[in-house]
Short mmCIF file of C-alpha atoms in Angstrom, two decimals:
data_model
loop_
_atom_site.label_atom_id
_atom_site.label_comp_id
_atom_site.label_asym_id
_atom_site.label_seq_id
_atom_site.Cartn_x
_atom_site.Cartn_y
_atom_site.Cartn_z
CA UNK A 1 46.66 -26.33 24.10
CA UNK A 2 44.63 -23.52 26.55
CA UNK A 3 42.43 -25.24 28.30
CA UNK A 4 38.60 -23.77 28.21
CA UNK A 5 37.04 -22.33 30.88
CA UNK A 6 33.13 -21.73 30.81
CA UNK A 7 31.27 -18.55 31.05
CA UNK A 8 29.89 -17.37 33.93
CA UNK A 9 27.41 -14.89 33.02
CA UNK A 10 30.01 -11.88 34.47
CA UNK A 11 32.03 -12.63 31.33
CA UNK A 12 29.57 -13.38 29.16
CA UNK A 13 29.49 -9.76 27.02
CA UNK A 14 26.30 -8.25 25.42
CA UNK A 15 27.34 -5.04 22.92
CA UNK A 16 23.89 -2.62 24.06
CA UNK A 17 25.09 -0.22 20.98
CA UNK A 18 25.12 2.38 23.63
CA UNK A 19 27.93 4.57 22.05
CA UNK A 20 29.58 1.51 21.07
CA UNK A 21 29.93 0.27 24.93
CA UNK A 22 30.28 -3.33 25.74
CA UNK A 23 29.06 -4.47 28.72
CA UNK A 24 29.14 -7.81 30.35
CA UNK A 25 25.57 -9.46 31.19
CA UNK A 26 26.11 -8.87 35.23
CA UNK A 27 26.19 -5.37 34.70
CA UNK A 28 23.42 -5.73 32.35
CA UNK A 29 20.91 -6.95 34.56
CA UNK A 30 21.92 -4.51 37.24
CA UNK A 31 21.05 -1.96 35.01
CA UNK A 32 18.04 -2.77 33.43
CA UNK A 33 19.24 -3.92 29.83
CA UNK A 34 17.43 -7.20 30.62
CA UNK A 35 14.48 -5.71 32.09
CA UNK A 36 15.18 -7.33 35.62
CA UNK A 37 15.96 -11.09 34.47
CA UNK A 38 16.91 -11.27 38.41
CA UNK A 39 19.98 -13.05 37.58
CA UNK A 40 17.75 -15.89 35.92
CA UNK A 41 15.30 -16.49 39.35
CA UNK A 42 11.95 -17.27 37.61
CA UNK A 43 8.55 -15.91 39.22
CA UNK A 44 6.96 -18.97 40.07
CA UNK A 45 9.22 -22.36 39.69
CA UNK A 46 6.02 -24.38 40.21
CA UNK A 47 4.63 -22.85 37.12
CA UNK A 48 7.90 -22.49 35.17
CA UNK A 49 8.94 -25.54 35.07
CA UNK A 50 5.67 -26.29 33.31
CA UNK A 51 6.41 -24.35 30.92
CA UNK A 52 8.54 -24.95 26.95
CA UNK A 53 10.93 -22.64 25.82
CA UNK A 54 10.30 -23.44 22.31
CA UNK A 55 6.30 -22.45 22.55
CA UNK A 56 7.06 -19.80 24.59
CA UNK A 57 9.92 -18.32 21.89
CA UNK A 58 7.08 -18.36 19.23
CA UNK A 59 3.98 -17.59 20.93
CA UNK A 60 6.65 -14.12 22.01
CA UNK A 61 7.92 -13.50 18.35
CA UNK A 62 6.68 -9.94 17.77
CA UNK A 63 8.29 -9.28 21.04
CA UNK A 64 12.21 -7.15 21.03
CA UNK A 65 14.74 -9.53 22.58
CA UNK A 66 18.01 -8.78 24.33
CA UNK A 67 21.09 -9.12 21.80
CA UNK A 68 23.06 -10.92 23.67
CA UNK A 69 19.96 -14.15 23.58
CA UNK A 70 20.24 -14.10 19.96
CA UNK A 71 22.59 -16.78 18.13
CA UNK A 72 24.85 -14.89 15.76
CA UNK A 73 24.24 -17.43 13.09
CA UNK A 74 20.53 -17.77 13.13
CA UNK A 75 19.78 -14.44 14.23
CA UNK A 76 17.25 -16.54 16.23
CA UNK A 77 16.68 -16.98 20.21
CA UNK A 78 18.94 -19.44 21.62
CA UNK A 79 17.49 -22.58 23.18
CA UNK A 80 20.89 -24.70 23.62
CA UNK A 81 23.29 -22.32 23.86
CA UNK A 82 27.13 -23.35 23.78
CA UNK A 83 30.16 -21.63 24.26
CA UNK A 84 33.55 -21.68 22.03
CA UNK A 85 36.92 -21.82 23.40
CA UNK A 86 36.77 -17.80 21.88
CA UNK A 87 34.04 -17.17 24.42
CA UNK A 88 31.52 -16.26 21.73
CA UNK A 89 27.95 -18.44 22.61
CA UNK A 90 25.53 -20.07 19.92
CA UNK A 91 22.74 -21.87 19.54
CA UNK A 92 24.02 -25.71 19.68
CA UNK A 93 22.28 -27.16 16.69
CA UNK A 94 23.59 -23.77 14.67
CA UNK A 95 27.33 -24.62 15.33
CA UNK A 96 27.30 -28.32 14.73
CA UNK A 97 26.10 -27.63 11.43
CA UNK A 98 28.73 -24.84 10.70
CA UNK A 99 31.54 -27.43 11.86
CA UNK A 100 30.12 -30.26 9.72
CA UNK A 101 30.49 -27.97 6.86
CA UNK A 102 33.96 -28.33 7.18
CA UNK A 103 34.36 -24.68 9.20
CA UNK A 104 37.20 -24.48 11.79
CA UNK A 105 36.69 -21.11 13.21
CA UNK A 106 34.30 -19.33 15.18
CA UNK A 107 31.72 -17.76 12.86
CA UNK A 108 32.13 -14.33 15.09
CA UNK A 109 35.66 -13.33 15.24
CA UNK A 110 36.83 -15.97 12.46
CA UNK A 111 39.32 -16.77 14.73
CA UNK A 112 40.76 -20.66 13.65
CA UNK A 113 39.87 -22.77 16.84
CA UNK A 114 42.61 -24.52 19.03
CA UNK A 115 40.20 -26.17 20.35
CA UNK A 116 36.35 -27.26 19.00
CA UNK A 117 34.86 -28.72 21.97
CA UNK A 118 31.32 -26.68 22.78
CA UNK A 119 30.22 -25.92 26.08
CA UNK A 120 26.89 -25.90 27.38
CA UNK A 121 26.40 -22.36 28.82
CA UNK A 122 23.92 -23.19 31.52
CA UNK A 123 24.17 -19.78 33.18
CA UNK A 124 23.23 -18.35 30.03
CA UNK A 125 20.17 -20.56 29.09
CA UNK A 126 18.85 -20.11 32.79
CA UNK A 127 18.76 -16.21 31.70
CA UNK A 128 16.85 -16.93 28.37
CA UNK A 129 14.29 -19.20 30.08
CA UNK A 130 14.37 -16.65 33.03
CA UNK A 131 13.73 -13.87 30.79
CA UNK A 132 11.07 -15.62 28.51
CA UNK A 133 8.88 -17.03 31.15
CA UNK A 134 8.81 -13.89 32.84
CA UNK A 135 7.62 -12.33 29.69
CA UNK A 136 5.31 -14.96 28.83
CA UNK A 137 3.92 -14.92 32.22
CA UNK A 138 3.11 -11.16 32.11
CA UNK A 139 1.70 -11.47 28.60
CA UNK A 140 -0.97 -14.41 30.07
CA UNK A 141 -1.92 -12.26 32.56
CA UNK A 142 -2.38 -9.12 30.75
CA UNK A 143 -4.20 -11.71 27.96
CA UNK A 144 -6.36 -12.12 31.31
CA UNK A 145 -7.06 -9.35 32.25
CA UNK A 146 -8.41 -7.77 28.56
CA UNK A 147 -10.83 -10.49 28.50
CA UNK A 148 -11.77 -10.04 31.85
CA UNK A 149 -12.79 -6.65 30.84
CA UNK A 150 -14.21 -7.36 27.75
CA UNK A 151 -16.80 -9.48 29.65
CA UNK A 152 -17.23 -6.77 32.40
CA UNK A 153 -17.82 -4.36 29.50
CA UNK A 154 -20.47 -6.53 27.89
CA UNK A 155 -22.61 -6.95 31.59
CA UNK A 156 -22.32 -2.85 31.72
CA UNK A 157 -23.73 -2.58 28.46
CA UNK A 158 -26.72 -4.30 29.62
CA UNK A 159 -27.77 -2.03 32.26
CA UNK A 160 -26.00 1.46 31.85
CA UNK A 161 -28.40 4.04 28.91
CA UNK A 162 -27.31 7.47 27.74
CA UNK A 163 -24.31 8.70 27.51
CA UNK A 164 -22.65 5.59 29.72
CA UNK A 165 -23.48 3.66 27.49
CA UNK A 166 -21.97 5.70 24.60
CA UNK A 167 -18.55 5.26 26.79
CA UNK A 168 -19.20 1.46 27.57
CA UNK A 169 -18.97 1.17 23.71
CA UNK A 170 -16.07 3.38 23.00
CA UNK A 171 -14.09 1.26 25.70
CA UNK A 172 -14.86 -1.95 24.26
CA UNK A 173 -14.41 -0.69 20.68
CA UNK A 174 -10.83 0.12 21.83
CA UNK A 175 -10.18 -3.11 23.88
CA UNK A 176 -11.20 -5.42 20.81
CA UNK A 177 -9.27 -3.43 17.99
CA UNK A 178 -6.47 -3.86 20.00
CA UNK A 179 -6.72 -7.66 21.43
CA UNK A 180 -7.49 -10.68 19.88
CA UNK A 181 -8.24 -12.31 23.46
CA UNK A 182 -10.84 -9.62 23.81
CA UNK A 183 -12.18 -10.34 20.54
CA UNK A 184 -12.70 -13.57 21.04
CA UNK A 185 -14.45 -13.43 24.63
CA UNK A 186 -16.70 -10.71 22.60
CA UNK A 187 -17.84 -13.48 20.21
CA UNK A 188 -17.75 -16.53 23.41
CA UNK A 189 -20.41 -14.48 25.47
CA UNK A 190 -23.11 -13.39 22.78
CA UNK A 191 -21.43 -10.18 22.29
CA UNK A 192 -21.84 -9.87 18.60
CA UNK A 193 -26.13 -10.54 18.73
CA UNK A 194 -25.67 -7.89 21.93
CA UNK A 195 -24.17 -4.76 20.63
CA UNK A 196 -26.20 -5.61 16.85
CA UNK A 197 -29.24 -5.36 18.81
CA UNK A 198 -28.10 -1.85 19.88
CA UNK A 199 -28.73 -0.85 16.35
CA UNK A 200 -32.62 0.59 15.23
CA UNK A 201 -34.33 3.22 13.88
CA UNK A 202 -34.10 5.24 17.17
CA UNK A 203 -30.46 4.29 17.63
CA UNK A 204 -28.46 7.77 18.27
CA UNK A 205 -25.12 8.55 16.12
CA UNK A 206 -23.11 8.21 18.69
CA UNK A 207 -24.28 4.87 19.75
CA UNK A 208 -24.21 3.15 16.29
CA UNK A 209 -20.93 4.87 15.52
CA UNK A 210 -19.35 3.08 18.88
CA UNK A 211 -20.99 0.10 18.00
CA UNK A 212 -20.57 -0.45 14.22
CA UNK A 213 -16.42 0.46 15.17
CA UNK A 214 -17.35 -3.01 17.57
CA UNK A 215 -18.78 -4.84 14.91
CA UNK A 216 -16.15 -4.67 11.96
CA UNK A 217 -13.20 -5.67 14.09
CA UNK A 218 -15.75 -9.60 14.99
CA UNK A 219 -15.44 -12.59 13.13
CA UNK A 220 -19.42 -12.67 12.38
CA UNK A 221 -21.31 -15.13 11.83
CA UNK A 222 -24.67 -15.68 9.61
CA UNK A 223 -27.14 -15.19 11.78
CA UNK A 224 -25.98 -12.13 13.27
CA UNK A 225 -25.42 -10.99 9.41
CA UNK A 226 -29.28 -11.90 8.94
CA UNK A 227 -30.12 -9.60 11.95
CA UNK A 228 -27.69 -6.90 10.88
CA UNK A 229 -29.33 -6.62 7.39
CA UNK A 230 -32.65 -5.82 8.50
CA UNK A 231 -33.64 -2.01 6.94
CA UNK A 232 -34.28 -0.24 9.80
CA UNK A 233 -30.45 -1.12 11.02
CA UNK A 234 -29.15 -0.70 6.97
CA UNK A 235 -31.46 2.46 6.91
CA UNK A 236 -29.10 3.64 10.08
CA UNK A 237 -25.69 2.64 8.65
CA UNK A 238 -26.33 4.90 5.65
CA UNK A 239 -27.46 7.84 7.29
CA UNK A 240 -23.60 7.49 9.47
CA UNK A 241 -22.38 6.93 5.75
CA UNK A 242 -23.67 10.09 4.82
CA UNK A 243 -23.29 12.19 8.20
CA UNK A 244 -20.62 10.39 10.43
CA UNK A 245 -16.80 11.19 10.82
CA UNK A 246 -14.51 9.79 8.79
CA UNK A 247 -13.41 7.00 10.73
CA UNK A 248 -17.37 6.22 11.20
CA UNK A 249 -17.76 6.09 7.71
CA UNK A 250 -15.12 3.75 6.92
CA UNK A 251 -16.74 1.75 9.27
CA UNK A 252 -19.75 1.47 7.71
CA UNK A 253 -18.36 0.90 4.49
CA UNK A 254 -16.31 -2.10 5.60
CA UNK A 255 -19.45 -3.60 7.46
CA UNK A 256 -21.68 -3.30 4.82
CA UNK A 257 -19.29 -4.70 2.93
CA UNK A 258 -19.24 -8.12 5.28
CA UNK A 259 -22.84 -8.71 5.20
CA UNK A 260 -22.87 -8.49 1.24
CA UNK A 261 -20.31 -11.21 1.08
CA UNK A 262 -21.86 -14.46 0.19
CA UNK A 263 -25.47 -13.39 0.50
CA UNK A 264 -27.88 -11.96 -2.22
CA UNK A 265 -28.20 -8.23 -0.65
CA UNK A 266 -31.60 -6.97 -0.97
CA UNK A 267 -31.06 -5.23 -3.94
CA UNK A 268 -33.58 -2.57 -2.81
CA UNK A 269 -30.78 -1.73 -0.19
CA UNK A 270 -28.09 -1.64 -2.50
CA UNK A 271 -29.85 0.63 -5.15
CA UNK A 272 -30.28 2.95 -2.68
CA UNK A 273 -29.61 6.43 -3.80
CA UNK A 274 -28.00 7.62 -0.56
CA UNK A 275 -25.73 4.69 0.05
CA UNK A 276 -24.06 5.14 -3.74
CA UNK A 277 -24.08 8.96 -2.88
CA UNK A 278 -22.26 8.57 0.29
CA UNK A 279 -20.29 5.77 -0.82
CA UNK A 280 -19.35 8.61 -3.87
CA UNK A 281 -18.44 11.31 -1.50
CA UNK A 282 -16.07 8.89 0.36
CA UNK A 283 -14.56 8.04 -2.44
CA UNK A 284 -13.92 11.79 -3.62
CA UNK A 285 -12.98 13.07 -0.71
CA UNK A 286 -9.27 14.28 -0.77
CA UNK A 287 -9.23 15.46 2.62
CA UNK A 288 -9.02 11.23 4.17
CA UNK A 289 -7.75 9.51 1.09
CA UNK A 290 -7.51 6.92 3.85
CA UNK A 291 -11.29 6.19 2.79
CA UNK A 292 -10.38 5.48 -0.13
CA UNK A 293 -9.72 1.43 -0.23
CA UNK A 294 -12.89 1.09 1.67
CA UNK A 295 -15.33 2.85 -0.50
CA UNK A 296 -13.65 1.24 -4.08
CA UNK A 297 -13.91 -2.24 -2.25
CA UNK A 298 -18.05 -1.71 -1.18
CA UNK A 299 -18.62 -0.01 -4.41
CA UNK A 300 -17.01 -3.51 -6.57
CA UNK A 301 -18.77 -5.71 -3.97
CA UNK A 302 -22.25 -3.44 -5.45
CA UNK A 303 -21.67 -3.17 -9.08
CA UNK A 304 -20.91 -7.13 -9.31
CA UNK A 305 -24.76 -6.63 -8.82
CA UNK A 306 -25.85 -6.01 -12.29
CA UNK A 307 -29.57 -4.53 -11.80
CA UNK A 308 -27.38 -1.78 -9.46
CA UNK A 309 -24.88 -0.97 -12.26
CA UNK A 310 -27.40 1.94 -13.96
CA UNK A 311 -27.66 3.79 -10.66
CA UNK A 312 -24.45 3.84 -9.88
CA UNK A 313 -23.80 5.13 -13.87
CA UNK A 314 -26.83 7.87 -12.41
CA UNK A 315 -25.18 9.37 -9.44
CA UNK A 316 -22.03 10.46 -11.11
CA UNK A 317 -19.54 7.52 -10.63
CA UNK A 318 -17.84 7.48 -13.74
CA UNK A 319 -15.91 10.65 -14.06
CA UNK A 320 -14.78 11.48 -10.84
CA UNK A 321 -13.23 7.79 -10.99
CA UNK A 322 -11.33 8.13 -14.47
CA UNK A 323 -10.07 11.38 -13.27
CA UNK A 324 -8.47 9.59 -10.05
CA UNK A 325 -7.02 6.60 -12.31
CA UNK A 326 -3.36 8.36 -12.20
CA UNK A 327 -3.17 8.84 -8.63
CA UNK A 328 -4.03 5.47 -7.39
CA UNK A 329 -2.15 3.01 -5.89
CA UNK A 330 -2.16 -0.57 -7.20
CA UNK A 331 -4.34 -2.09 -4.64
CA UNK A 332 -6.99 0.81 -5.65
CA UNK A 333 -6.32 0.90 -9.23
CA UNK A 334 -7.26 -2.36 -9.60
CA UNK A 335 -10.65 -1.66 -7.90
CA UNK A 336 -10.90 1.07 -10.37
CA UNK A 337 -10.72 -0.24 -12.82
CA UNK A 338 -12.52 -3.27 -12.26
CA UNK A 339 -15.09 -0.73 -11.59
CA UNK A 340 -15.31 0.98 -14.88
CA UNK A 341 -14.49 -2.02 -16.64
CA UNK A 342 -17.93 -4.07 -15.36
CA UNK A 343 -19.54 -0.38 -16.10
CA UNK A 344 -18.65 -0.19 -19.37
CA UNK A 345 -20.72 -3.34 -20.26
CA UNK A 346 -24.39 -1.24 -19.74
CA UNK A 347 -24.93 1.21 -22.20
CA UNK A 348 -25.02 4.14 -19.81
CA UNK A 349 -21.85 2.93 -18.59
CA UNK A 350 -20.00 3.37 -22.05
CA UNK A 351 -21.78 6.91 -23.00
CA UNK A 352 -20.50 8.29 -19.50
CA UNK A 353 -17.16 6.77 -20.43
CA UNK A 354 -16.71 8.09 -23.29
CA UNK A 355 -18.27 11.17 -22.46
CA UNK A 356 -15.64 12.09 -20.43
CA UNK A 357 -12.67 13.58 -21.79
CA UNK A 358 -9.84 12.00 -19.07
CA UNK A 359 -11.03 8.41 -20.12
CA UNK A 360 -8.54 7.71 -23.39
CA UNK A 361 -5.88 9.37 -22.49
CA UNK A 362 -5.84 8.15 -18.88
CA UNK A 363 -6.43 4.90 -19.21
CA UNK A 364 -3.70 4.30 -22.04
CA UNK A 365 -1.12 6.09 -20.02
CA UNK A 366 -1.61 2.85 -18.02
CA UNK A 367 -0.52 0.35 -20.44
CA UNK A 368 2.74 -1.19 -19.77
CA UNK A 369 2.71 0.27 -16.33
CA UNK A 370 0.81 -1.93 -14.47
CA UNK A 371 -0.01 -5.56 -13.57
CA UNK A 372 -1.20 -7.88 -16.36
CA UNK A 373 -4.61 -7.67 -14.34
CA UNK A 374 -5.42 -3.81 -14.31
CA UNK A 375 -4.06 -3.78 -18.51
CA UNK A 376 -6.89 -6.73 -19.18
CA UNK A 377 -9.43 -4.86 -17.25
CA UNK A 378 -8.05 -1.17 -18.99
CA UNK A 379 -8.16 -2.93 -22.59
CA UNK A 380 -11.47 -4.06 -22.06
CA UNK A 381 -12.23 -0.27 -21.41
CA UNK A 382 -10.76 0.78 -24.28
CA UNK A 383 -12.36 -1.75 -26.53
CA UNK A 384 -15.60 -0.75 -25.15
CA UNK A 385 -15.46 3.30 -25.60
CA UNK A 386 -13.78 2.78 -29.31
CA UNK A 387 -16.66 0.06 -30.48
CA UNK A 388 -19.01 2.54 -29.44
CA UNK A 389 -17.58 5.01 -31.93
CA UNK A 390 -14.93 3.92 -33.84
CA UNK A 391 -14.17 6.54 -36.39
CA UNK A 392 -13.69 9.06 -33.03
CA UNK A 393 -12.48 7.53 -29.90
CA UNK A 394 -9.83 5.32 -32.36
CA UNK A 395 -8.55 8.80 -33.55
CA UNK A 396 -8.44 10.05 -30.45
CA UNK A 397 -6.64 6.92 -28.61
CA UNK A 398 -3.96 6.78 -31.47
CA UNK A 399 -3.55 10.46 -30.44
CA UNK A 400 -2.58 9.35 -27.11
CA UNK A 401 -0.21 6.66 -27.97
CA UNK A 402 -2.61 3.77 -28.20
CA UNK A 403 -1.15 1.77 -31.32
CA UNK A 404 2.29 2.30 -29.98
CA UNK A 405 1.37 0.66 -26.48
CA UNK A 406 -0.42 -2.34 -27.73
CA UNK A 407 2.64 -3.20 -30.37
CA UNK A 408 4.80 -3.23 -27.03
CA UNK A 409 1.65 -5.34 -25.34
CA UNK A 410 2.10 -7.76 -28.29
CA UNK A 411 5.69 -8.09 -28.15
CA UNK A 412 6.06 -8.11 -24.55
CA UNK A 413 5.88 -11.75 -22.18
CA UNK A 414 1.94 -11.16 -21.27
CA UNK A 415 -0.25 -14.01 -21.43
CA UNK A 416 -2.16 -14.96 -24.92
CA UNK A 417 -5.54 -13.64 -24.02
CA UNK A 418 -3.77 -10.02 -22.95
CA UNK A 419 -2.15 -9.94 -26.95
CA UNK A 420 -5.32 -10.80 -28.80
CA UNK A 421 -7.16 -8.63 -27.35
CA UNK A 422 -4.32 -5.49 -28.33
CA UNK A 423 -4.12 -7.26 -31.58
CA UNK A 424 -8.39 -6.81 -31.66
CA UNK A 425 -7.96 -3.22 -30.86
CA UNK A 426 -4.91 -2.35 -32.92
CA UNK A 427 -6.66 -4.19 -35.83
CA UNK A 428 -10.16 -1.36 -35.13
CA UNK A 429 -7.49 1.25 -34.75
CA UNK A 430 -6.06 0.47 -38.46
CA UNK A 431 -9.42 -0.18 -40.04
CA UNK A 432 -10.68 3.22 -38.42
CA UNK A 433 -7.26 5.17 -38.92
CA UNK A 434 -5.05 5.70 -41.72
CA UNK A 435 -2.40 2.90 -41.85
CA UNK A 436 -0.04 5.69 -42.76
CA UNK A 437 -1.60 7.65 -39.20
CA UNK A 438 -0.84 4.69 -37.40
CA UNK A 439 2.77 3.85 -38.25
CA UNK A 440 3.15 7.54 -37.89
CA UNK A 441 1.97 7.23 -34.15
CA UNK A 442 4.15 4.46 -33.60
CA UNK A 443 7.10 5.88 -34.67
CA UNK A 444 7.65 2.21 -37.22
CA UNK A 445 8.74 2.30 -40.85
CA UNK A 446 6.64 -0.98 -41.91
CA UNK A 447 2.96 -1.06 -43.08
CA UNK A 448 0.38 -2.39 -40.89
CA UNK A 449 -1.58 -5.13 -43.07
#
């Protein structure tokens, strides 16, 4: 029987997908393939050797690592790697279990094995730990350094005015969208109460812009919300609603949004004609559908405020919504219609619904389409419009396929509540609509009784 001999790393080989070349790992680290392991020298051995491979694999998940670290069987980092009499390496743990499964070949080449003794690859495993502290290393440091800054940026904005300030903020805006660490030394050294005090009645655009991007990316907490919901800084937010850039706008929206959530909003602020017009305008705008989500999600958080409900019915809501319906994605339709749905329970609500002309047809076209969620809230639409006048929106829904869509709601899987309510509205259909209409509509050959 051959005898093994272990892997050095020269023969160790690592496929790059480089026109199909193969090349073996010295080669790779003299070329950069392995970003400068250094043949497997670490940085700093004192700190190193503090330091576990396992934590360091996980905490360095989202990072790309070299193919030739990853076990072919797990698809995984190695931490034990072994080596086959075929030369092909894996993760230890990963090939015991594929030879207790009664396997006799290497998983790889599917070669049978002469011989199934594994090898501990120690040159290899010297490159993974190599190659993960030194990426670990760098990350901790560059972790460092971001919340160094983020501090240094928060002393600045203490003394610097004008236009330096305006850049203070836009730096830190950027640093803690894009770092948790930074985020978090933000909210450790009284950033949050520190830029929210920025915010007033003779705050410039620019300023609040900067500093509202700040605020929506902190975890914050209630007493900062308390501050942040004073008028003169709401008063400020809206105006940005109604005269910022996009990206400001969405900002506001999403903040606002935050210091509704469990907290009884000043209704006052909420009713507020030029926060639902703004809000409206972000939500029509086709030139950033990208404010889209936002303004849906602030406008549900304000209609589950049922003293708000008639002025959002006021502005114009209703129609420009229905006429979106076919458009949306599933994430908005469901704030949609959850809209329109809650609206539909005032009275102003149903006249503007069925006022418009889009609302029957486009909201059956949904039916069987969508999730079980977005067909309750859409039948409780269409229940609403129709009991308001039966005789002409059931005529006009049967038009639009309405009898033939609830017999498939009825026969479908959905859930008992979703079938008695079709079987409610196919019953005011009936009573409002020839039978003979009906089956007509429906394409059946049976009476409806």
């Amino acid at each position: 029987m051959p005898m093994y001999k272990p892997n050095s790393y020269r023969n160790v080989k690592l496929d790059v997908g480089v026109g199909g070349q193969v090349l073996d790992l010295e080669t790779a680290v003299k070329d950069g393939v392995l970003d400068g392991v250094g043949g497997g020298v670490l940085v700093s051995a004192g700190v190193a050797e503090k330091l576990d491979l396992k934590k360091m694999i996980e905490e360095l998940e989202s990072i790309e690592v070299p193919s030739v670290f990853i076990c072919p069987i797990s698809l995984d980092p190695m931490e034990d790697p072994v080596t086959l009499c075929t030369g092909q390496t894996y993760e230890r743990s990963n090939i015991l279990k594929w030879f207790s499964l009664g396997h006799c070949t290497c998983p790889t080449t599917m070669q049978e094995l002469w011989d199934d003794t594994v090898t501990p690859n120690r040159t290899m495993q010297h490159l993974i730990y190599s190659w993960f502290s030194q990426k670990f290393l760098a990350m901790k440091k560059r972790s460092e350094d971001v919340q160094g800054r983020a501090i240094e940026l928060l002393e600045n904005l203490k003394k610097v005015k004008g236009q330096a300030r305006v850049q203070t903020l836009k730096e830190l805006r950027q640093v803690v969208a894009a770092h948790s660490t930074a985020r978090k030394a933000v909210l450790d050294n009284g950033g949050t109460a520190l830029v929210s005090s920025l915010l007033g009645p003779f705050t410039t655009h620019a300023v609040g812009s900067e500093a509202v991007g700040i605020l929506v990316n902190l975890d914050i907490d209630f007493a900062s919300k308390s501050n942040l919901r004073q008028p003169a800084k709401i008063s400020l937010m809206v105006d940005m609603l109604n005269e910022g850039s996009i990206e400001t706008k969405i900002n506001v929206t999403r903040l606002i949004e935050m210091l509704m959530e469990g907290s009884d909003f000043e209704n006052e602020n909420l009713s507020s004609l030029s926060l639902l017009v703004g809000l409206l305008r972000l939500v029509k705008d086709k030139r950033h559908p990208n404010g889209l989500l936002a303004g849906l999600g602030l406008l549900k958080s304000i209609c589950s405020h049922e003293s708000v409900r008639g002025s959002v019915v006021s502005i114009g809501t209703v129609p420009p919504l229905v006429e979106l319906l076919p458009s949306l994605n599933s994430e908005c339709l469901e704030l949609a219609l959850y809209i329109l749905e809650v609206l539909s329970s005032i009275p102003e609500g149903r006249l503007a619904l069925k006022g418009c002309a889009s609302t029957i047809p486009n909201v059956v076209k949904l039916l069987m389409r969508v999730s079980e969620a977005c067909m309750q809230l859409a039948l409780s639409i269409l229940w609403a419009v129709c009991m308001l006048a039966p005789e002409e929106c059931t005529a006009l829904a049967v038009e639009a396929g309405l009898a033939a869509k609830l017999l498939l709601v009825i026969q479908s899987g959905c859930n008992p509540e979703l079938k008695q309510r079709s079987v409610e509205l196919l019953k005011l259909c009936s009573l409002n609509y020839t039978s003979t209409i009906v089956i007509s509509e429906c394409k059946l050959t049976r009476t409806i009784q």
